[in-house]
Coordinates of C-alpha atoms in Angstrom, one line a residue:
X1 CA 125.0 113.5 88.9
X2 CA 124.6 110.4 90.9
X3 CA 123.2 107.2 89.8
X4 CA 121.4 105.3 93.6
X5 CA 121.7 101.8 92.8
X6 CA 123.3 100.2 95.2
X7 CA 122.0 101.0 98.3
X8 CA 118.8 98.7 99.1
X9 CA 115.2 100.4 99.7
X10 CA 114.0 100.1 103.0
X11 CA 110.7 97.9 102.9
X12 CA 107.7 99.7 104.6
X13 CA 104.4 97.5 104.9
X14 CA 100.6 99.2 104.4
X15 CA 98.4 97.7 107.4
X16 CA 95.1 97.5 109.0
X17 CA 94.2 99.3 111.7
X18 CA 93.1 96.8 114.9
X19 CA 89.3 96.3 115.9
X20 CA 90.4 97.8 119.5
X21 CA 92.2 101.1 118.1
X22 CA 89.8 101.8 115.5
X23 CA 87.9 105.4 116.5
X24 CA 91.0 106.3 118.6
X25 CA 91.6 109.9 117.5
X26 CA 94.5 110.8 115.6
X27 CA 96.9 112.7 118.0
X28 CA 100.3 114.4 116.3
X29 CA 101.9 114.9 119.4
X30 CA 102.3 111.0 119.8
X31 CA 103.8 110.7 116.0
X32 CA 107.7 110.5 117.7
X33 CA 107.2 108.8 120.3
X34 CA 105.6 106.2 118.1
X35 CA 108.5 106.6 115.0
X36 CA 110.9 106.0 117.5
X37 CA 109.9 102.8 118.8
X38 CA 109.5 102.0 115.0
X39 CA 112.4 102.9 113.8
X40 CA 114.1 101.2 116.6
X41 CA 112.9 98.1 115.3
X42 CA 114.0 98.5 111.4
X43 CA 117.5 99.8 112.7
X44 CA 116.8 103.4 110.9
X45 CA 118.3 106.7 112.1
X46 CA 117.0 109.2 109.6
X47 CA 115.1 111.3 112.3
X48 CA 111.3 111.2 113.4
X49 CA 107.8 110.6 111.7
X50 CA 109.7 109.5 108.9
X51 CA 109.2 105.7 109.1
X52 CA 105.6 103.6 109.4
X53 CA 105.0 101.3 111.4
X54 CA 104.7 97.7 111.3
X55 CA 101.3 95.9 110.9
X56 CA 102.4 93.3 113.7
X57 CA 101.3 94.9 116.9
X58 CA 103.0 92.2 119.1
X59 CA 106.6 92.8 117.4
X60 CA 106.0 96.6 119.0
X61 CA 108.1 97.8 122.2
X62 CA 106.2 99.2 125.1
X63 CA 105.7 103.0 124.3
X64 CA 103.1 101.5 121.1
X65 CA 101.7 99.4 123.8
X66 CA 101.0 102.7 126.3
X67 CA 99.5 103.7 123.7
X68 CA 97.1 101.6 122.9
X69 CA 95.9 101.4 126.3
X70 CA 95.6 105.0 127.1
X71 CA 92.0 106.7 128.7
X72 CA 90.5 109.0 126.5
X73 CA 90.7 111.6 129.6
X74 CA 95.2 110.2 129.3
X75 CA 94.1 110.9 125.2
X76 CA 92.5 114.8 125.9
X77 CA 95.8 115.5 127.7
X78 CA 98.0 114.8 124.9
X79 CA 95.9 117.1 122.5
X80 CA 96.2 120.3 124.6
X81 CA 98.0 122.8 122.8
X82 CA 101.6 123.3 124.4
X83 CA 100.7 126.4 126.1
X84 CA 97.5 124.3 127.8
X85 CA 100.6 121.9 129.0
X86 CA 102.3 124.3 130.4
X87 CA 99.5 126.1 132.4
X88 CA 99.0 122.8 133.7
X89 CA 102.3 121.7 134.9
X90 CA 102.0 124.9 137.0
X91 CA 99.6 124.2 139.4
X92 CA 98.3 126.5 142.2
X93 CA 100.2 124.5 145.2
X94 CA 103.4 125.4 143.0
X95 CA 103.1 129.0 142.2
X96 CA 104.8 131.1 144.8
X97 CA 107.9 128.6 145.2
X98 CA 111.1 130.3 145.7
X99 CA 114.2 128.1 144.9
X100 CA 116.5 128.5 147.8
X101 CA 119.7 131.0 147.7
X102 CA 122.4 129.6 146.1
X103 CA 120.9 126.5 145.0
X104 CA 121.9 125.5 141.5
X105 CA 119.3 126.0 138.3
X106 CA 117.8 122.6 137.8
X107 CA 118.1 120.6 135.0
X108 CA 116.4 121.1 131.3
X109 CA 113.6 119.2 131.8
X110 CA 113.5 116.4 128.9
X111 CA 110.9 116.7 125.8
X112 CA 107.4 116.0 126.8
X113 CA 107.9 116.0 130.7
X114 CA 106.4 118.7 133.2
X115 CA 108.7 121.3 134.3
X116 CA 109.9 121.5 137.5
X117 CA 108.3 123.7 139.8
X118 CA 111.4 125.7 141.0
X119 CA 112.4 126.3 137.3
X120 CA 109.4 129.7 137.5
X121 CA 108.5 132.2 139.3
X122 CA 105.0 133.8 140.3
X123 CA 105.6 136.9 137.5
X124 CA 106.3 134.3 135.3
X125 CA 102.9 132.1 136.3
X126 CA 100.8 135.0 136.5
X127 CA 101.7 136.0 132.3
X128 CA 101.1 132.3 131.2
X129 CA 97.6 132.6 133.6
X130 CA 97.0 136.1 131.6
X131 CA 97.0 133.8 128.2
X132 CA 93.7 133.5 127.1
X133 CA 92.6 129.9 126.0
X134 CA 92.2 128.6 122.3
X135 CA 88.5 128.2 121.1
X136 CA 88.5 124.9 120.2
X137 CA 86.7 125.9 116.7
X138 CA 90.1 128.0 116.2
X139 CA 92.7 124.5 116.5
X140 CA 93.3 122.7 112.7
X141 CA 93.3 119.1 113.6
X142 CA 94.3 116.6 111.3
X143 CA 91.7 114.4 109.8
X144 CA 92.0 111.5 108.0
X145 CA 89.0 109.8 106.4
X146 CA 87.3 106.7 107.7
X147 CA 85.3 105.8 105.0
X148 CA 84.0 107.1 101.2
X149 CA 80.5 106.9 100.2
X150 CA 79.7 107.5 96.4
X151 CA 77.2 110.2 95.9
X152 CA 76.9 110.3 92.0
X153 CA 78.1 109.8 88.7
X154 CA 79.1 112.7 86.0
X155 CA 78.1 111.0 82.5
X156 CA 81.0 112.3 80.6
X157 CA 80.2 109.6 77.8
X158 CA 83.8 109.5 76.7
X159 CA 86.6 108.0 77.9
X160 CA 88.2 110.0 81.0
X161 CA 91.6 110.8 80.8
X162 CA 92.3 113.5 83.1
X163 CA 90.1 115.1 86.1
X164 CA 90.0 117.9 88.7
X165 CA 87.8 118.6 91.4
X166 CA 87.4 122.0 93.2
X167 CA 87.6 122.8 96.7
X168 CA 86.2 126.1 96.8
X169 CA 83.3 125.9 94.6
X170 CA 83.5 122.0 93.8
X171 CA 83.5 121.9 90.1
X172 CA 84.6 118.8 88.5
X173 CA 86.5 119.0 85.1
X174 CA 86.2 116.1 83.2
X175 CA 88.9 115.7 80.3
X176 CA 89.2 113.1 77.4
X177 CA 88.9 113.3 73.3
X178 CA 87.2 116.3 71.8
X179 CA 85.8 118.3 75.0
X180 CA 86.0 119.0 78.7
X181 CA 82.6 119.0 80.6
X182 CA 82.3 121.4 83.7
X183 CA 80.2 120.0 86.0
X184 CA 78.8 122.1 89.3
X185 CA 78.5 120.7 92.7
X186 CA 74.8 120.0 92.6
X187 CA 75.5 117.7 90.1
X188 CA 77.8 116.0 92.3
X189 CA 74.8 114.1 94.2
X190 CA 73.3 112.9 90.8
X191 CA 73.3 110.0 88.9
X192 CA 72.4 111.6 85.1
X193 CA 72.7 115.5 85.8
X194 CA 73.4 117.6 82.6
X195 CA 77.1 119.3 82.5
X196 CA 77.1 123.1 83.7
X197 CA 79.4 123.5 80.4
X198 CA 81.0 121.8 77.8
X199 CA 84.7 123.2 76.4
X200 CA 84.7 121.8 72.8
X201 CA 88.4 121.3 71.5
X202 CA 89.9 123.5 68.4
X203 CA 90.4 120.5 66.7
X204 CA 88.0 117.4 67.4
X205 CA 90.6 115.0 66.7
X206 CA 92.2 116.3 69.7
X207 CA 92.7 114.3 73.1
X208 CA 93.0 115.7 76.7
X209 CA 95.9 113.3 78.4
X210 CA 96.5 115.2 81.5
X211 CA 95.3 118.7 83.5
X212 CA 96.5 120.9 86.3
X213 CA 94.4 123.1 88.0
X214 CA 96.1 126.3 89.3
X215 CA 95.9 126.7 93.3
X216 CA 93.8 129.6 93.5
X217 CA 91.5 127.1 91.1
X218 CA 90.5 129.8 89.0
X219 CA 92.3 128.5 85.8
X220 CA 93.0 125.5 83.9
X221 CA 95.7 124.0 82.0
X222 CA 95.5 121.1 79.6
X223 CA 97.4 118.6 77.2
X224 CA 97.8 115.6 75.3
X225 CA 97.7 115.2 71.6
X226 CA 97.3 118.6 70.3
X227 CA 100.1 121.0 68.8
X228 CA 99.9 123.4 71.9
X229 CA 98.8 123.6 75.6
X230 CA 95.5 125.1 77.0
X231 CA 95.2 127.6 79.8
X232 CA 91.7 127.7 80.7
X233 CA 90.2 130.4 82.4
X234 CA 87.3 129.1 84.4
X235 CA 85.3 132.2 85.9
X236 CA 82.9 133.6 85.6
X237 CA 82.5 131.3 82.8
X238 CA 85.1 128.7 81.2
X239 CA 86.7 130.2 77.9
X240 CA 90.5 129.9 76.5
X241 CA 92.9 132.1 78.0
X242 CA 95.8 131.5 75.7
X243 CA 97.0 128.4 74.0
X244 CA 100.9 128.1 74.1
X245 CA 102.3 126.9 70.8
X246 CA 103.7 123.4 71.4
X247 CA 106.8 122.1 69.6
X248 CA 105.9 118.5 70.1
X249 CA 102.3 116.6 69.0
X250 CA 101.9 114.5 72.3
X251 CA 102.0 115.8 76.0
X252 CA 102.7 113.0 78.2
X253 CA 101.9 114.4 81.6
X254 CA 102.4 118.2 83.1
X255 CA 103.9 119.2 86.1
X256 CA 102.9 122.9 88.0
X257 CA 105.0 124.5 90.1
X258 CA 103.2 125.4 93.8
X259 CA 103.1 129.5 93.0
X260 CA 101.8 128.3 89.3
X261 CA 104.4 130.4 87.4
X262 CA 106.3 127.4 86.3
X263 CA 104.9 124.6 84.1
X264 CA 106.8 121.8 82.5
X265 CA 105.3 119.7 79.7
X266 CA 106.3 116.2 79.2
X267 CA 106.9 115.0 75.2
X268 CA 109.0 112.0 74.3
X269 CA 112.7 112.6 74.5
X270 CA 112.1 116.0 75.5
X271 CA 110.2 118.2 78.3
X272 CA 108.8 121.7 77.5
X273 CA 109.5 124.3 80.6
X274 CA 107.1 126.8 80.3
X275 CA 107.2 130.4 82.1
X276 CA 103.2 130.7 82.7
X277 CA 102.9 134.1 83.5
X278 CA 104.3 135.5 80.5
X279 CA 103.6 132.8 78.4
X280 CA 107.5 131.9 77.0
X281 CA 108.9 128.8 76.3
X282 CA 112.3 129.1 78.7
X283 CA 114.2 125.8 77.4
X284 CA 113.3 122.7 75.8
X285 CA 115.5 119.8 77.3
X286 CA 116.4 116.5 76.1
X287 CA 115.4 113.6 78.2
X288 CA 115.7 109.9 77.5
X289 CA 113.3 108.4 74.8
X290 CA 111.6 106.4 77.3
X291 CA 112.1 107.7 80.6
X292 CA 109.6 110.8 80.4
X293 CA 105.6 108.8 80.7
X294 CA 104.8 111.2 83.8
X295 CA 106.4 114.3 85.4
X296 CA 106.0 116.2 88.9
X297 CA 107.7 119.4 90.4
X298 CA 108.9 119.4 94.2
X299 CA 110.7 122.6 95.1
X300 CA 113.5 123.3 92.5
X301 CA 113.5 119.8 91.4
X302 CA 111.6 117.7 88.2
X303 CA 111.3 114.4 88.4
X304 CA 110.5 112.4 85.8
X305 CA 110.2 108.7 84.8
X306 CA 108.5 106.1 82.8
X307 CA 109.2 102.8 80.4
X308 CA 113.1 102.8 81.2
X309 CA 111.8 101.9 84.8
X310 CA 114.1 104.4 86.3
X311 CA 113.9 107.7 88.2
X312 CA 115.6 110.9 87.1
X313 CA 115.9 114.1 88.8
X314 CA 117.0 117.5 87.6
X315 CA 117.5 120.6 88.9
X316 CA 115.3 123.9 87.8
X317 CA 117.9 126.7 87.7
X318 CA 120.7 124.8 86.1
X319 CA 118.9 121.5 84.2
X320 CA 122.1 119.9 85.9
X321 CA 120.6 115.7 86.1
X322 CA 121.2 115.3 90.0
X323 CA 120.1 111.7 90.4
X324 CA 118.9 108.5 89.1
X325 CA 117.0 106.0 90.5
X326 CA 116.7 102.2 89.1
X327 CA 113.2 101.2 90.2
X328 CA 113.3 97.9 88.0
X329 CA 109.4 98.5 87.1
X330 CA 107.8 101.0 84.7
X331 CA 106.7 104.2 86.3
X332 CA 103.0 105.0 86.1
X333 CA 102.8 107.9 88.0
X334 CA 104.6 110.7 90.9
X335 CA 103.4 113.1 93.2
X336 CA 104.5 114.5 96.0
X337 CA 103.4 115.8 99.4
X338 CA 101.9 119.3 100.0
X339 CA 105.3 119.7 102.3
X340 CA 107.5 119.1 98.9
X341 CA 109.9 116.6 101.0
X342 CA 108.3 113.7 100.1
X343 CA 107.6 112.0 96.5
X344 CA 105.5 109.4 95.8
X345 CA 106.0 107.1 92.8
X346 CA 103.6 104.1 91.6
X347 CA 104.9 101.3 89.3
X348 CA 103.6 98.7 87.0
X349 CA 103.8 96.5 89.7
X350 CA 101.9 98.4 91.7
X351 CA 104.2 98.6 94.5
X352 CA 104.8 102.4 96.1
X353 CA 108.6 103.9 96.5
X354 CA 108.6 106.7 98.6
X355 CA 111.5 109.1 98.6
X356 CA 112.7 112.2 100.5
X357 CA 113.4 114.8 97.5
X358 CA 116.7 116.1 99.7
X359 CA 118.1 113.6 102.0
X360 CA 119.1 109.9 100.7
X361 CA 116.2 108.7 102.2
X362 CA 113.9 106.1 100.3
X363 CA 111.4 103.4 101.2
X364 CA 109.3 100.6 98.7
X365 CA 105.8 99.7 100.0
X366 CA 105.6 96.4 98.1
X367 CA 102.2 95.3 96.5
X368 CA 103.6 93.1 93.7
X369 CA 100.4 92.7 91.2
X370 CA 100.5 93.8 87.8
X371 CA 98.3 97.0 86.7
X372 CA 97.5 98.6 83.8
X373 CA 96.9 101.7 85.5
X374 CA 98.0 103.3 89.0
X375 CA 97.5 107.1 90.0
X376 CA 98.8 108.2 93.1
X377 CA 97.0 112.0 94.4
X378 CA 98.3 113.3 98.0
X379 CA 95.4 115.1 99.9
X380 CA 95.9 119.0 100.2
X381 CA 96.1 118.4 104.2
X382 CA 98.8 115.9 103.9
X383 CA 97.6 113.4 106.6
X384 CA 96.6 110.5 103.8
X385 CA 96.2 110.0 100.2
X386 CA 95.2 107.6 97.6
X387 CA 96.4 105.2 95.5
X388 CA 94.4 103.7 92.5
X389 CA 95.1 100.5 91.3
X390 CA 93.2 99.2 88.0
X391 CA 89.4 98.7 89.1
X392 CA 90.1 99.6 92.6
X393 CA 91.4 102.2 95.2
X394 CA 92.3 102.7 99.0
X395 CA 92.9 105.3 100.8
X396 CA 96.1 105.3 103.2
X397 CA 96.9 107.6 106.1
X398 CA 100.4 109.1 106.1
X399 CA 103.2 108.3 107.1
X400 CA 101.5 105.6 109.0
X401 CA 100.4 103.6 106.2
X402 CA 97.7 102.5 108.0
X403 CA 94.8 101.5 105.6
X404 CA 91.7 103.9 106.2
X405 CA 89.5 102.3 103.6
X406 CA 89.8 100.9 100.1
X407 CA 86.7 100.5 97.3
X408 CA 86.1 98.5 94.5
X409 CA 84.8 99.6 91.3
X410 CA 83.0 98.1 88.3
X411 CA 85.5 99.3 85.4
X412 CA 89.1 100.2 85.4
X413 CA 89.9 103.5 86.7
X414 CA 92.3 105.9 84.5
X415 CA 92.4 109.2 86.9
X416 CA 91.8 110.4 90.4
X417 CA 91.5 113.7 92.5
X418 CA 90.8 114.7 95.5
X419 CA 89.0 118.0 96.4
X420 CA 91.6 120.7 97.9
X421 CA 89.1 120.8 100.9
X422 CA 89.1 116.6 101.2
X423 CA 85.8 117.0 100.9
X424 CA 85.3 115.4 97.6
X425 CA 87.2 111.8 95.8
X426 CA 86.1 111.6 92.4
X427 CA 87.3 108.9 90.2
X428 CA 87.5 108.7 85.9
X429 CA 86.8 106.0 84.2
X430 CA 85.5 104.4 80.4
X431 CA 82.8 107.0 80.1
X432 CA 82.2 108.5 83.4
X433 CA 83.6 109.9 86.7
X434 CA 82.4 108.7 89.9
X435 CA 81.6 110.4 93.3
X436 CA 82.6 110.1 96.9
X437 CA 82.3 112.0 99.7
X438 CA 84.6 111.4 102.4
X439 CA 83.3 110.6 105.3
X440 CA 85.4 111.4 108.9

């Protein structure tokens, strides 16, 4: 086990995007090309598209400031696909080229430049020419929101713990004391739409802190203070599966693993690892009193932190503590990214560390305001996500950091989620959820 406290955080800045750039799409093929000027600049050699740029446009070298300048007809080339590039770089004048006898092979050409024309031969021309061309309704582009506009409110008329949002079918799940309320999407565009359903609790003393919804969204599980956790089942119509008998009377947080099958249940001084498929307890493990507030799973890893203000990792297989992080805050919240590399951590003083969950790699985006409440939720697509600050949120694009839009609410917000299909925000608060659709 090793304890990282010596070796400083790299400070990473969240900017705004300039008046002149602003409706420039979002190309991927420009994202090293662009990390390497940045990371030129903050003396960091950790690799590409791992580092976000600076808010100071001026400070930039000269490939940021090709950029900027670029035609959108210098913009459509960069977006071809690869095998677009290379039909291109083959043009008719150059098909048919022999290289003469005895001449050397030429050179690799570098990364990103045209290959030379003697490097092919006609056979070889003719098979890329024999390619057919990608429909252009066939290439997944990344998207990033521009803008959120709130639709609706879902009357909850409790306080709002825990939510989750659909992608598929867009059903919101609003948790807090005593019940869950299911709502369906044509009650997203209202303003005082009944529930589609309303889960009442075993025990109406009982509170929903915190709920996962499976990826193939068709089940449910939930926690908080109650003697066991709830799986859900949520179609055709919501009903208990199974209810796994808890040995501790307050669940924290819970953490799913990305194939569902392993759940781990967050208590004080202790975490619950639950096998969900055939509904056994596999180990309950002792972690410190006050270092277990919120939990999250990346790969074969948990991480977990909370009061303590520090960051502890351990591994899956052997419960072996690999690392430990002193963050000097309290932790609020973690996620991670859909790739699993990346893990996302808010604190009491609202700043954001970011760390890679397998190289020493770790970064602090610096806010420094207190909060009573900050969620972090990574979009499904991985290109942004937001971050929810007290009575507030913004949306930022990743890894740029580049602020795509922030909102300002009228009460404090306690969760957030984001619809598997970033179609959907939706936000919990004292006695309701909000809305937004996100607008691109």
């Amino acid at each position: 086990m090793s304890r990282e406290k010596e070796d400083p955080f790299k400070i990473l800045r969240i900017y705004d995007e300039p008046e002149e750039t602003r409706g420039m799409p979002e190309i991927s093929g420009i994202c090293s090309l662009h990390a390497q000027e940045i990371q030129h600049h903050l003396g960091s050699h950790h690799g590409l598209c791992q580092v976000f740029p600076h808010p100071a446009t001026s400070q930039l070298g000269p490939v940021y400031q090709e950029l900027r300048t670029m035609t959108q007809q210098q913009w459509d080339f960069w977006a071809l696909d690869t095998s677009e590039l290379q039909a291109m770089w083959f043009s008719e004048g150059e098909i048919g080229k022999a290289a003469p006898a005895g001449a050397s092979p030429p050179p690799e050409p570098a990364l990103g430049q045209p290959c030379s024309s003697s490097s092919t031969d006609s056979e070889a021309c003719a098979l890329l020419r024999a390619i057919p061309p990608i429909p252009d309704k066939a290439v997944v582009k990344q998207r990033t929101p521009r803008g959120a506009w709130r639709v609706g409110t879902l009357r909850h008329g409790k306080k709002v713990s825990a939510i989750a949002i659909s992608g598929s079918s867009h059903h919101v799940y609003t948790c807090g004391p005593s019940y869950i309320r299911v709502w369906d999407e044509s009650a997203l565009h209202a303003w005082d739409s009944a529930p589609q359903a309303q889960l009442d609790l075993q025990n109406p003393q009982n509170f929903v802190f915190t709920c996962k919804l499976f990826p193939d969204e068709q089940s449910l599980i939930t926690a908080g203070r109650a003697q066991n956790l709830t799986v859900w089942d949520l179609a055709p119509t919501p009903r208990v599966r199974t209810q796994l008998a808890s040995t501790g009377t307050m669940c924290y947080s819970l953490a799913l693993s990305s194939d569902a099958q392993i759940c781990v249940a967050c208590f004080r001084g202790f975490v619950e690892i639950w096998d969900l498929q055939n509904q056994i307890l596999i180990r309950k493990h002792k972690v410190p009193v006050y270092g277990c507030r919120c939990v999250d799973i990346a790969g074969n890893k948990f991480w977990m932190g909370g009061e303590d203000t520090i960051l502890y990792s351990w591994d899956l297989r052997s419960y072996r503590r690999l690392h430990q992080y002193s963050l000097q805050n309290e932790i609020l919240s973690i996620t991670h990214d859909p790739t699993e590399e990346w893990l996302l951590v808010g604190l009491r003083n609202s700043d954001i560390i970011t760390l890679h969950t397998h190289r020493m790699e770790k970064f602090k985006v610096p806010i420094q305001r207190y909060s009573e409440f900050h969620n972090l939720k990574f979009a499904s697509c991985g290109s942004y996500f937001v971050t929810a600050l007290d009575a507030s949120f913004q949306c930022l694009a990743a890894p740029s950091l580049r602020r795509l839009f922030q909102v300002e609410e009228s009460a404090e917000i306690f969760c957030c989620d984001v619809s598997a299909d970033n179609e959907y925000l939706v936000t919990g608060s004292k006695n309701s959820a909000a809305v937004y659709q996100l607008l691109y």
